[in-house]
Each structure stands twice: as structure tokens, then as C-alpha cells.
């Protein structure tokens, strides 16, 4: 699988993902149009030559795509559009593949965890509920990342990463961002673990022919119910992860619930005036990327 397990891959096969923002789609016809446009881009990418010869062979053979959906829990009234959109996409794949001389895709759709793209769109990630109405989102960065200086100028809290043993990792820092979801957002606090798994199963049945990647938030008193549900329904699922909503032992957890007062206090510390990254940073990045292969930071 790829790292988040929404896509099962053959050896050396390429992972090819795209995503639709469900709350922004206004009708079934629009959803079908959007899915076809993204499909065309993904199919063209799948048809490209890859650096590794075996990757080219297996990717061209399977033409495996992963067209995802995000913001699902903010658009529950649109879930009935999923199945007809999938059927339209399957029919279109047969037509388009024949026209372009491609094999039909072995898989077309998925639901990925969807962190960054959902943040950019301002929606809940993938099939997940919002973590909490007000929360801190922590992002880890290399201690040499020039964006740390920018975040410091803006007034965001920055700390060294600490391990479970309390030891400081001098290679990595964590930045805290105060965040809030709209008032009508489904929140993890208000839904059971079973509710979350049931929604995952519906997305698997109506949309994803790859897998639905999800982290289900649970409480300790739900464990027996979760085990019983999985025994009964596992045949309808492909993957699932679980994380305690709280009391999980992570001192610098990626998400932490806070109250409105704390949110307002943290937000008040943020300097909203435009800032710039430290001088010389863009030249440094340009030099590092001059070969066409940018370094991982």
C-alpha cells in the first residue's frame, strides 16, 4: 500500500491521486463533470513514462487511479451523488480509454486522509469529522526550515519536538496553529466510533473501489462495541486506523482540543501584517532545485 493505505499497489506501481471538494460541488451533473476532468488529468499522468522501467510497465498495465472526495462530513446531503458519479466515471473510462488507446483502469476511486488539500479548501479532511470546534494543529518542520522564521515573525508558538522520554529532538521543531471549524461541522466529540466506521463503510460501498483511509477517534469505553462491529462488518472494509480522541499520551499531538477563550487568546498573539521569508531563501531554494529534483525538507 501507499503510506496511508488508501491505495493497494503492485511492486513499483505509481500512486496517482486527485481530489474533489464535496462541499463546493453544487449538483450531481457538476460532480460528474468534475470527476471526468480530474480523471483525464490522472489518466494522462498514468500514461507517462517513469524513471524506472518496471514502474512504467506496471503503471501502464493497471492504469490505477485514486480520485478522492473530501469534506464529506460537511456535505452529508450530497452522499447520494456518489454512486451515480462512480457509475458515470466507469462508463467514461471505457469510452476514453478506447479513444486514447489506453487499458481501462483496474481502480478509479478512493478516499484519502486528505490533510493539506482539505486545509487549503477549509473543509473537514476526507471522511473524518472535525476534530474539535476549536483546536491546535501542530506541524513539524526541520529546525533549518526558513519557514520557521516566518512563523516566529507571525507570532505562532514554536517548540522543539520532545519524545515520549522527554528528550529533545534538535533536528525538528513543531509549530502550533490555532484553528476553528464552522459551527455546523460534525465533530468527533459528538459522534461515536461506530458512527464513523459506518460512514467509512458507506463510502467504501458507494464510492471507493480502492480503499477508504480513515483514523477513527474512539474512547476507551467503546472498545467492546468496536470489536463486535468489526467482527460483523470487516468483509465490507479494507483498512481502518484508530486513535484515542484524548488521553493518548502524545504530549505534542497533531491535534489538541481547546476552548473558545484559549483559541481567542492564541489568535490574538498572531501578527496579521504581511511578512516575508528571510532574505536569500528564494535563491537558496532555486539553487537546490536547479537540477529539477528538489530536496525533501
CSV table of C-alpha atoms in Angstrom, one decimal:
chain,number,residue,atom,x,y,z
A,1,UNK,CA,0.0,0.0,0.0
A,2,UNK,CA,0.9,3.7,-0.2
A,3,UNK,CA,1.7,5.2,3.2
A,4,UNK,CA,-1.9,5.9,4.2
A,5,UNK,CA,-3.2,2.6,2.8
A,6,UNK,CA,-5.9,4.0,0.6
A,7,UNK,CA,-4.3,2.6,-2.5
A,8,UNK,CA,-3.1,-1.1,-2.9
A,9,UNK,CA,-0.2,-1.2,-5.3
A,10,UNK,CA,1.8,-3.7,-7.2
A,11,UNK,CA,5.5,-3.7,-6.8
A,12,UNK,CA,7.0,-0.4,-8.2
A,13,UNK,CA,3.5,0.8,-9.3
A,14,UNK,CA,2.9,4.6,-9.2
A,15,UNK,CA,0.4,6.1,-6.8
A,16,UNK,CA,-1.8,8.6,-8.7
A,17,UNK,CA,-4.2,10.7,-6.5
A,18,UNK,CA,-6.6,13.6,-7.1
A,19,UNK,CA,-9.4,15.0,-5.0
A,20,UNK,CA,-12.9,16.6,-5.2
A,21,UNK,CA,-14.1,19.1,-2.6
A,22,UNK,CA,-17.6,17.8,-2.0
A,23,UNK,CA,-19.0,20.9,-0.1
A,24,UNK,CA,-18.1,23.1,-3.2
A,25,UNK,CA,-19.9,20.9,-5.7
A,26,UNK,CA,-23.5,22.2,-6.4
A,27,UNK,CA,-25.2,19.4,-8.3
A,28,UNK,CA,-24.8,15.8,-9.5
A,29,UNK,CA,-24.2,16.9,-13.0
A,30,UNK,CA,-21.4,19.2,-11.8
A,31,UNK,CA,-19.9,16.3,-9.8
A,32,UNK,CA,-19.8,14.1,-12.8
A,33,UNK,CA,-18.2,16.8,-14.9
A,34,UNK,CA,-15.5,17.5,-12.2
A,35,UNK,CA,-14.8,13.8,-11.9
A,36,UNK,CA,-14.3,13.4,-15.6
A,37,UNK,CA,-11.9,16.4,-15.8
A,38,UNK,CA,-9.8,15.1,-13.0
A,39,UNK,CA,-9.9,11.6,-14.4
A,40,UNK,CA,-8.5,12.9,-17.7
A,41,UNK,CA,-5.5,14.5,-15.9
A,42,UNK,CA,-4.9,11.4,-13.9
A,43,UNK,CA,-5.1,9.1,-16.9
A,44,UNK,CA,-2.7,11.2,-18.8
A,45,UNK,CA,-0.2,11.1,-15.9
A,46,UNK,CA,-0.6,7.3,-15.6
A,47,UNK,CA,0.3,7.1,-19.3
A,48,UNK,CA,3.6,9.0,-18.9
A,49,UNK,CA,7.0,7.2,-19.0
A,50,UNK,CA,8.5,6.7,-15.5
A,51,UNK,CA,12.2,6.7,-14.4
A,52,UNK,CA,12.1,3.0,-13.6
A,53,UNK,CA,11.3,0.7,-16.5
A,54,UNK,CA,9.3,-1.7,-14.3
A,55,UNK,CA,7.3,1.2,-12.9
A,56,UNK,CA,6.4,2.2,-16.4
A,57,UNK,CA,5.3,-1.3,-17.3
A,58,UNK,CA,3.1,-2.0,-14.3
A,59,UNK,CA,1.6,1.5,-14.2
A,60,UNK,CA,0.7,1.4,-17.9
A,61,UNK,CA,-0.8,-2.1,-17.4
A,62,UNK,CA,-3.0,-1.3,-14.5
A,63,UNK,CA,-3.7,2.4,-15.1
A,64,UNK,CA,-4.7,2.6,-11.4
A,65,UNK,CA,-6.2,5.9,-10.3
A,66,UNK,CA,-7.3,7.3,-7.0
A,67,UNK,CA,-9.9,10.0,-7.4
A,68,UNK,CA,-10.8,11.1,-3.9
A,69,UNK,CA,-13.5,13.0,-2.2
A,70,UNK,CA,-13.0,15.3,0.9
A,71,UNK,CA,-15.2,17.5,3.1
A,72,UNK,CA,-17.6,14.5,3.3
A,73,UNK,CA,-18.9,15.2,6.8
A,74,UNK,CA,-19.8,18.8,5.8
A,75,UNK,CA,-21.8,17.6,2.8
A,76,UNK,CA,-23.8,14.6,4.0
A,77,UNK,CA,-26.8,15.7,2.0
A,78,UNK,CA,-24.7,15.0,-1.2
A,79,UNK,CA,-23.8,11.4,-0.5
A,80,UNK,CA,-26.5,10.1,-2.8
A,81,UNK,CA,-24.5,11.6,-5.7
A,82,UNK,CA,-21.5,9.3,-5.1
A,83,UNK,CA,-22.8,6.0,-6.6
A,84,UNK,CA,-24.2,7.6,-9.8
A,85,UNK,CA,-21.0,9.6,-10.3
A,86,UNK,CA,-18.9,6.4,-9.9
A,87,UNK,CA,-21.1,4.6,-12.5
A,88,UNK,CA,-20.7,7.5,-14.9
A,89,UNK,CA,-16.9,7.5,-14.3
A,90,UNK,CA,-16.7,3.8,-15.0
A,91,UNK,CA,-18.6,4.2,-18.3
A,92,UNK,CA,-16.5,7.2,-19.2
A,93,UNK,CA,-13.3,5.2,-18.5
A,94,UNK,CA,-14.3,2.6,-21.1
A,95,UNK,CA,-15.0,5.2,-23.7
A,96,UNK,CA,-12.0,7.4,-23.1
A,97,UNK,CA,-9.6,4.5,-22.8
A,98,UNK,CA,-10.7,3.1,-26.1
A,99,UNK,CA,-10.4,6.5,-27.8
A,100,UNK,CA,-6.9,7.1,-26.4
A,101,UNK,CA,-5.6,3.6,-26.8
A,102,UNK,CA,-5.2,3.1,-23.0
A,103,UNK,CA,-6.1,0.0,-21.0
A,104,UNK,CA,-9.1,0.5,-18.7
A,105,UNK,CA,-8.2,1.4,-15.1
A,106,UNK,CA,-8.3,-1.5,-12.6
A,107,UNK,CA,-9.3,1.0,-10.0
A,108,UNK,CA,-10.6,4.6,-10.2
A,109,UNK,CA,-11.7,6.0,-6.8
A,110,UNK,CA,-10.6,6.3,-3.2
A,111,UNK,CA,-11.0,8.4,0.0
A,112,UNK,CA,-7.6,9.5,1.3
A,113,UNK,CA,-6.9,11.1,4.7
A,114,UNK,CA,-6.6,14.4,3.0
A,115,UNK,CA,-4.7,16.7,5.2
A,116,UNK,CA,-3.1,19.5,3.2
A,117,UNK,CA,-5.7,19.9,0.4
A,118,UNK,CA,-8.6,20.0,2.9
A,119,UNK,CA,-6.8,22.7,4.9
A,120,UNK,CA,-6.4,24.7,1.7
A,121,UNK,CA,-10.1,24.3,0.9
A,122,UNK,CA,-11.2,24.9,4.5
A,123,UNK,CA,-13.1,21.7,4.8
A,124,UNK,CA,-13.0,18.6,7.1
A,125,UNK,CA,-10.4,16.0,5.9
A,126,UNK,CA,-11.6,13.1,3.8
A,127,UNK,CA,-14.3,11.1,5.7
A,128,UNK,CA,-13.2,12.4,9.1
A,129,UNK,CA,-15.4,14.6,11.3
A,130,UNK,CA,-13.8,17.8,12.5
A,131,UNK,CA,-11.6,17.1,15.5
A,132,UNK,CA,-13.0,19.8,17.7
A,133,UNK,CA,-14.7,23.2,17.2
A,134,UNK,CA,-11.6,24.9,18.5
A,135,UNK,CA,-8.3,23.2,18.3
A,136,UNK,CA,-4.5,23.5,17.9
A,137,UNK,CA,-3.0,22.0,14.8
A,138,UNK,CA,0.7,21.1,15.2
A,139,UNK,CA,3.0,20.9,12.2
A,140,UNK,CA,6.5,19.5,12.4
A,141,UNK,CA,9.3,21.2,10.4
A,142,UNK,CA,13.0,20.8,10.1
A,143,UNK,CA,14.9,23.1,12.5
A,144,UNK,CA,16.6,24.6,9.5
A,145,UNK,CA,13.4,25.3,7.6
A,146,UNK,CA,13.3,29.0,6.7
A,147,UNK,CA,9.5,29.0,7.2
A,148,UNK,CA,10.2,28.7,11.0
A,149,UNK,CA,11.5,32.3,11.0
A,150,UNK,CA,8.3,33.4,9.2
A,151,UNK,CA,6.1,31.6,11.7
A,152,UNK,CA,8.1,33.2,14.5
A,153,UNK,CA,7.6,36.7,13.0
A,154,UNK,CA,3.8,36.0,12.8
A,155,UNK,CA,3.7,35.1,16.5
A,156,UNK,CA,2.9,31.4,16.3
A,157,UNK,CA,4.2,29.2,19.2
A,158,UNK,CA,7.3,27.1,18.2
A,159,UNK,CA,8.8,24.4,20.3
A,160,UNK,CA,11.4,21.7,20.0
A,161,UNK,CA,10.0,18.3,19.4
A,162,UNK,CA,10.0,16.1,22.5
A,163,UNK,CA,9.9,12.3,22.6
A,164,UNK,CA,8.0,10.1,25.0
A,165,UNK,CA,11.1,10.0,27.1
A,166,UNK,CA,11.2,13.8,27.3
A,167,UNK,CA,14.4,14.1,25.2
A,168,UNK,CA,14.5,17.0,22.8
A,169,UNK,CA,15.0,16.3,19.0
A,170,UNK,CA,17.3,19.1,17.9
A,171,UNK,CA,16.6,18.4,14.2
A,172,UNK,CA,12.9,19.1,14.4
A,173,UNK,CA,10.6,21.9,15.7
A,174,UNK,CA,6.8,22.0,16.0
A,175,UNK,CA,4.6,25.0,15.1
A,176,UNK,CA,1.2,25.4,16.8
A,177,UNK,CA,-1.6,26.9,14.7
A,178,UNK,CA,-5.0,27.9,16.4
A,179,UNK,CA,-7.8,26.7,14.3
A,180,UNK,CA,-11.6,26.6,14.3
A,181,UNK,CA,-14.3,24.8,12.3
A,182,UNK,CA,-17.6,26.3,11.3
A,183,UNK,CA,-20.5,25.9,13.8
A,184,UNK,CA,-22.4,23.4,11.7
A,185,UNK,CA,-19.4,21.0,11.3
A,186,UNK,CA,-19.8,17.4,12.5
A,187,UNK,CA,-17.3,17.0,15.4
A,188,UNK,CA,-15.6,13.9,16.7
A,189,UNK,CA,-16.8,14.7,20.2
A,190,UNK,CA,-20.4,14.4,19.0
A,191,UNK,CA,-20.2,11.1,17.1
A,192,UNK,CA,-19.4,7.5,18.2
A,193,UNK,CA,-16.6,5.4,16.8
A,194,UNK,CA,-19.3,3.2,15.3
A,195,UNK,CA,-20.9,6.2,13.5
A,196,UNK,CA,-17.5,7.0,12.0
A,197,UNK,CA,-16.9,3.4,10.8
A,198,UNK,CA,-20.4,3.2,9.4
A,199,UNK,CA,-19.8,6.3,7.3
A,200,UNK,CA,-16.5,4.8,6.1
A,201,UNK,CA,-18.4,1.6,5.1
A,202,UNK,CA,-20.8,3.7,3.1
A,203,UNK,CA,-18.0,5.5,1.3
A,204,UNK,CA,-16.5,2.1,0.5
A,205,UNK,CA,-19.8,0.8,-0.8
A,206,UNK,CA,-20.8,3.8,-2.8
A,207,UNK,CA,-17.6,5.4,-4.0
A,208,UNK,CA,-14.2,3.8,-3.3
A,209,UNK,CA,-13.1,0.8,-5.4
A,210,UNK,CA,-9.6,1.3,-3.8
A,211,UNK,CA,-9.8,1.8,0.0
A,212,UNK,CA,-11.1,4.4,2.3
A,213,UNK,CA,-8.3,5.6,4.6
A,214,UNK,CA,-9.6,6.9,7.9
A,215,UNK,CA,-8.5,7.3,11.5
A,216,UNK,CA,-11.4,6.7,13.8
A,217,UNK,CA,-11.4,8.7,17.0
A,218,UNK,CA,-12.6,6.5,19.9
A,219,UNK,CA,-12.9,6.4,23.7
A,220,UNK,CA,-11.8,3.5,25.9
A,221,UNK,CA,-15.4,2.6,26.8
A,222,UNK,CA,-16.2,2.0,23.1
A,223,UNK,CA,-13.6,-0.8,22.6
A,224,UNK,CA,-16.0,-3.8,23.1
A,225,UNK,CA,-18.5,-2.2,20.7
A,226,UNK,CA,-15.8,-1.6,18.1
A,227,UNK,CA,-14.5,-5.2,18.3
A,228,UNK,CA,-18.0,-6.6,17.8
A,229,UNK,CA,-18.7,-4.2,14.9
A,230,UNK,CA,-15.5,-5.2,13.1
A,231,UNK,CA,-16.2,-8.9,13.5
A,232,UNK,CA,-19.6,-8.4,11.9
A,233,UNK,CA,-18.7,-6.0,9.2
A,234,UNK,CA,-15.0,-6.4,8.3
A,235,UNK,CA,-15.8,-8.0,4.9
A,236,UNK,CA,-17.2,-4.6,3.8
A,237,UNK,CA,-14.0,-2.8,4.7
A,238,UNK,CA,-10.4,-2.7,3.5
A,239,UNK,CA,-8.4,-0.7,6.1
A,240,UNK,CA,-9.0,1.4,9.3
A,241,UNK,CA,-6.9,3.0,11.9
A,242,UNK,CA,-7.9,4.0,15.4
A,243,UNK,CA,-6.7,6.8,17.8
A,244,UNK,CA,-7.9,7.7,21.2
A,245,UNK,CA,-9.6,11.1,21.0
A,246,UNK,CA,-7.8,12.2,24.1
A,247,UNK,CA,-5.6,10.7,26.9
A,248,UNK,CA,-3.4,9.1,24.2
A,249,UNK,CA,-0.1,10.0,25.7
A,250,UNK,CA,1.2,12.3,22.9
A,251,UNK,CA,2.4,15.5,24.5
A,252,UNK,CA,2.6,17.3,21.2
A,253,UNK,CA,-0.2,15.6,19.4
A,254,UNK,CA,-1.0,16.8,15.8
A,255,UNK,CA,-4.5,18.0,17.1
A,256,UNK,CA,-5.5,19.2,20.5
A,257,UNK,CA,-8.9,20.4,21.5
A,258,UNK,CA,-9.1,23.8,23.2
A,259,UNK,CA,-11.9,26.1,24.4
A,260,UNK,CA,-13.0,29.3,22.7
A,261,UNK,CA,-11.2,31.5,25.2
A,262,UNK,CA,-7.9,29.8,24.6
A,263,UNK,CA,-8.4,30.0,20.9
A,264,UNK,CA,-9.1,33.7,21.0
A,265,UNK,CA,-6.0,34.2,23.2
A,266,UNK,CA,-3.7,32.3,20.8
A,267,UNK,CA,-5.2,34.1,17.8
A,268,UNK,CA,-4.6,37.5,19.4
A,269,UNK,CA,-0.9,36.8,19.5
A,270,UNK,CA,-0.7,36.2,15.8
A,271,UNK,CA,0.7,39.2,13.8
A,272,UNK,CA,-1.5,39.5,10.7
A,273,UNK,CA,0.7,42.0,8.9
A,274,UNK,CA,2.3,40.6,5.8
A,275,UNK,CA,5.7,39.2,6.4
A,276,UNK,CA,8.4,37.8,4.1
A,277,UNK,CA,10.6,34.8,4.4
A,278,UNK,CA,14.2,35.6,5.3
A,279,UNK,CA,16.3,37.3,2.6
A,280,UNK,CA,18.2,34.9,0.4
A,281,UNK,CA,15.8,32.0,1.0
A,282,UNK,CA,14.3,32.0,-2.5
A,283,UNK,CA,17.8,32.0,-4.1
A,284,UNK,CA,18.7,29.1,-1.8
A,285,UNK,CA,15.7,27.1,-2.9
A,286,UNK,CA,16.3,28.0,-6.6
A,287,UNK,CA,19.9,26.7,-6.3
A,288,UNK,CA,18.8,23.5,-4.6
A,289,UNK,CA,16.1,22.8,-7.2
A,290,UNK,CA,18.2,23.8,-10.3
A,291,UNK,CA,18.7,20.1,-11.2
A,292,UNK,CA,14.9,19.6,-11.4
A,293,UNK,CA,14.9,17.4,-8.3
A,294,UNK,CA,14.0,19.5,-5.3
A,295,UNK,CA,15.3,18.2,-1.9
A,296,UNK,CA,12.9,16.9,0.7
A,297,UNK,CA,12.7,19.3,3.6
